[in-house]
Short mmCIF file of C-alpha atoms in Angstrom, two decimals:
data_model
loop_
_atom_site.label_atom_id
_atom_site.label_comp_id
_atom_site.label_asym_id
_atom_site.label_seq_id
_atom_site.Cartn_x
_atom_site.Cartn_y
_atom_site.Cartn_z
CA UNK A 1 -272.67 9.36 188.08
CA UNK A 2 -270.68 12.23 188.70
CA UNK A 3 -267.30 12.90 189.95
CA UNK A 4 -266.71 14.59 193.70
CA UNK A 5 -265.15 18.03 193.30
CA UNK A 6 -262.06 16.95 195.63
CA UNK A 7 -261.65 14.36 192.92
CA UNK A 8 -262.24 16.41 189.72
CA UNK A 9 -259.41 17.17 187.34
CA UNK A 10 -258.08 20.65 187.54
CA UNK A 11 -258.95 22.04 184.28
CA UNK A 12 -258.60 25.75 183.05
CA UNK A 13 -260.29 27.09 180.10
CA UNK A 14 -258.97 28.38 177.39
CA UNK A 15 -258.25 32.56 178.06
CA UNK A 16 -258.16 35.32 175.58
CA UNK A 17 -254.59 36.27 176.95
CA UNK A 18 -252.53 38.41 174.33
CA UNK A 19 -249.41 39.15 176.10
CA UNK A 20 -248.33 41.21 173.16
CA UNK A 21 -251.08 43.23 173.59
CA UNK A 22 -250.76 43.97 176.91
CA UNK A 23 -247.43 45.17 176.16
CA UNK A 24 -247.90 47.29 173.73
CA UNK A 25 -251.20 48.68 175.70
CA UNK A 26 -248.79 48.95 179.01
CA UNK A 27 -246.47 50.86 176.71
CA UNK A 28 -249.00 53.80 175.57
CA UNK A 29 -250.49 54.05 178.95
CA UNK A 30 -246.89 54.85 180.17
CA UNK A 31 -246.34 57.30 177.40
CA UNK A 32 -249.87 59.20 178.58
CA UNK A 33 -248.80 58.68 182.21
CA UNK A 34 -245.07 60.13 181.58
CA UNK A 35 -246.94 63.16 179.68
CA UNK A 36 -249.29 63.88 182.15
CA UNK A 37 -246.86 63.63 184.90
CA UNK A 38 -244.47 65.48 183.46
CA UNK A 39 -247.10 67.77 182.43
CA UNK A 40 -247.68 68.32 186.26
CA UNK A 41 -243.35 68.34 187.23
CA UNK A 42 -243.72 64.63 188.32
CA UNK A 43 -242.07 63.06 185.53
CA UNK A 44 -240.63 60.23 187.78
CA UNK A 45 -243.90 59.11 189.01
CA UNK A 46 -245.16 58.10 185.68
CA UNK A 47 -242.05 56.38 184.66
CA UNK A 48 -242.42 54.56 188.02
CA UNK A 49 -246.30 53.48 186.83
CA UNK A 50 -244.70 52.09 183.93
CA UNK A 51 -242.62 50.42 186.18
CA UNK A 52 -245.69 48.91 187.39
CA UNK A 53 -247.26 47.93 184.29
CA UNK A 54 -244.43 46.24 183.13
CA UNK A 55 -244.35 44.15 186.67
CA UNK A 56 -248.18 43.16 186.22
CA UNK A 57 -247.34 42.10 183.05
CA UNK A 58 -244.52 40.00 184.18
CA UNK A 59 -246.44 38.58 186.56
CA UNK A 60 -249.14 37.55 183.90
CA UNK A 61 -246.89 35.95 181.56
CA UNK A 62 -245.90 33.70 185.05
CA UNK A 63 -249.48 32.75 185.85
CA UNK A 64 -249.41 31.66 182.15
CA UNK A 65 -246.05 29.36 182.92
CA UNK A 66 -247.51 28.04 185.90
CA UNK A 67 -250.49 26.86 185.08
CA UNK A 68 -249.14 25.27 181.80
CA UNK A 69 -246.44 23.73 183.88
CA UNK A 70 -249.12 22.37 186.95
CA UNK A 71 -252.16 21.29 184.51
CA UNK A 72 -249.50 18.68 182.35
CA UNK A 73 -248.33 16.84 185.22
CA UNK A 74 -251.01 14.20 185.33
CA UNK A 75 -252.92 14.80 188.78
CA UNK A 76 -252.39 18.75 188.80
CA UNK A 77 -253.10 19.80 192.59
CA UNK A 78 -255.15 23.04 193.48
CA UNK A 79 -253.49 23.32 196.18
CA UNK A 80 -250.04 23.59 194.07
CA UNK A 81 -251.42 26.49 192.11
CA UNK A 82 -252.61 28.50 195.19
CA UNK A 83 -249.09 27.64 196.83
CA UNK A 84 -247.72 28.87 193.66
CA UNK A 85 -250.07 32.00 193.15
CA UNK A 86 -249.54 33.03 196.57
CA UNK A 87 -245.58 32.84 196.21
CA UNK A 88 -245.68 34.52 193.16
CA UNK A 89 -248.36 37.65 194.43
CA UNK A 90 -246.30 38.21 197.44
CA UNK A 91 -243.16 38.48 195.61
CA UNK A 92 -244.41 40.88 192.79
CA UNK A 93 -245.90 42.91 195.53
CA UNK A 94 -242.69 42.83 197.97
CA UNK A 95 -240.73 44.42 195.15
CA UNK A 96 -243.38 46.98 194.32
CA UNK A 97 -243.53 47.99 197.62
CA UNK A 98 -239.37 48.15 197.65
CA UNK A 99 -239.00 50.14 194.73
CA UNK A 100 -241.94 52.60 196.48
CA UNK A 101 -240.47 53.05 199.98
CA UNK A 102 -236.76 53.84 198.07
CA UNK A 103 -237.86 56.01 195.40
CA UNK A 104 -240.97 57.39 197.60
CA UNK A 105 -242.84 59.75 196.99
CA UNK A 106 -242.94 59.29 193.15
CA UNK A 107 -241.84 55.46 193.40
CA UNK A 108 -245.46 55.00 195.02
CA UNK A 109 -246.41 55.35 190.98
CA UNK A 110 -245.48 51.42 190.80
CA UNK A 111 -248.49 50.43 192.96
CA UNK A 112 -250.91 52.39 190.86
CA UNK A 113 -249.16 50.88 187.55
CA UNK A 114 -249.71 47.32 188.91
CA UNK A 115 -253.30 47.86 189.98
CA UNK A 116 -253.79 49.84 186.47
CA UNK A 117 -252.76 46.44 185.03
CA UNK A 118 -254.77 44.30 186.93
CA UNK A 119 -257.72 46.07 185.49
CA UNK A 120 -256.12 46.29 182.06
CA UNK A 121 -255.84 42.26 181.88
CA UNK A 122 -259.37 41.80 183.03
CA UNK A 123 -260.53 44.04 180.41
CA UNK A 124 -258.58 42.45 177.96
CA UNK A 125 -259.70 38.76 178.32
CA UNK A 126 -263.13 39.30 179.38
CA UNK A 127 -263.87 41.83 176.25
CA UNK A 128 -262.96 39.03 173.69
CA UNK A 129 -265.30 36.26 176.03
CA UNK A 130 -268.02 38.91 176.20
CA UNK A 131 -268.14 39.58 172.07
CA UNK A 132 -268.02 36.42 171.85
CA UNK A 133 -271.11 35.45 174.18
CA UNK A 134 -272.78 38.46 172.72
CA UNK A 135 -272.76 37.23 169.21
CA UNK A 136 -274.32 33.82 169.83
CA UNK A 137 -271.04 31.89 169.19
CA UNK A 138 -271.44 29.99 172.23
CA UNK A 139 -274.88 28.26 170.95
CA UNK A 140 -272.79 26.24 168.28
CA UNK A 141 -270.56 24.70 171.12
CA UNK A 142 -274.05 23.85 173.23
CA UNK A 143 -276.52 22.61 170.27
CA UNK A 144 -276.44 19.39 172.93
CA UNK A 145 -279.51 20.50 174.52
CA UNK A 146 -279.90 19.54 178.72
CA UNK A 147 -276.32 18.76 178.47
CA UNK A 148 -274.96 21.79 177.34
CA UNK A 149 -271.87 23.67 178.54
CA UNK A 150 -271.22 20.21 180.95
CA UNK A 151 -268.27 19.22 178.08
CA UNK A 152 -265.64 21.21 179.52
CA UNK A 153 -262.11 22.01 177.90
CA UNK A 154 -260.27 19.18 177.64
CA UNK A 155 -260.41 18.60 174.00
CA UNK A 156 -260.52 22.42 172.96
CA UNK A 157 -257.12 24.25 172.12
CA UNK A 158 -256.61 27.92 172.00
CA UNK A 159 -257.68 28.15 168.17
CA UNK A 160 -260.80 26.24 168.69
CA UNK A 161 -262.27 30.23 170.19
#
């Protein structure tokens, strides 16, 4: 018997998320981005990507809170996390878009630094998940047979990757 998908817990699997990296990634990206701009006289514009960076990265660590904070009440809602993702997305972007218009035109540098970041953090946690799949890990976790990959997350942790 299985359960309806209205019905289903709302369970998220453990993510290869390294804020530190990201930080210190965001942080030599901004150095090539300063050198390049200034290289070109637009020094403020890659300061301002930086600016961006550091906002996606805010924004990740967030997501992170959020969904730690919705999946331990005890009937986490989907509809709670969209709420909250949408609240949180439009905020981020309202004050990129701020800081552009005021600074503009090298303040625009903050919407390429969060979309640079979006693409950074996607890189970052899918890599790990990809060398992982790559290497056969995943076949030790699914020895189950018909049944495999049907276990979900529940009982994992982030050291069991």
């Amino acid at each position: 018997m299985t359960t309806p998908a209205q019905d289903a817990p709302l369970v998220f699997p453990s993510v290869a998320f390294r804020p530190v990296r990201l930080l210190v990634l965001s942080f030599a990206v901004t150095a090539v981005a300063v050198v390049a701009a200034g290289l070109t006289g637009h020094l403020m514009v890659g300061v301002f990507f930086g600016v961006g960076l550091l906002l996606g990265l805010l924004n990740a660590l967030l997501v992170r809170r959020s969904v730690a904070s919705i999946t331990a009440k005890e009937h986490p809602m989907k509809s709670t996390m969209a709420l909250n993702s949408a609240t949180r997305l439009a905020v981020i972007t309202v004050i990129g878009l701020i800081i552009a218009y005021i600074f503009r035109p090298a303040g625009l540098g903050v919407v390429f630094g969060l979309a640079l970041f979006q693409i950074l953090l996607v890189a970052s946690t899918a890599l790990p998940v990809w060398k992982k799949l790559r290497a056969g890990d995943w076949a030790d976790d699914s020895a189950g047979g018909a049944t495999a990959g049907s276990e979900g997350t529940e009982g994992k942790n982030s050291t069991d990757d």
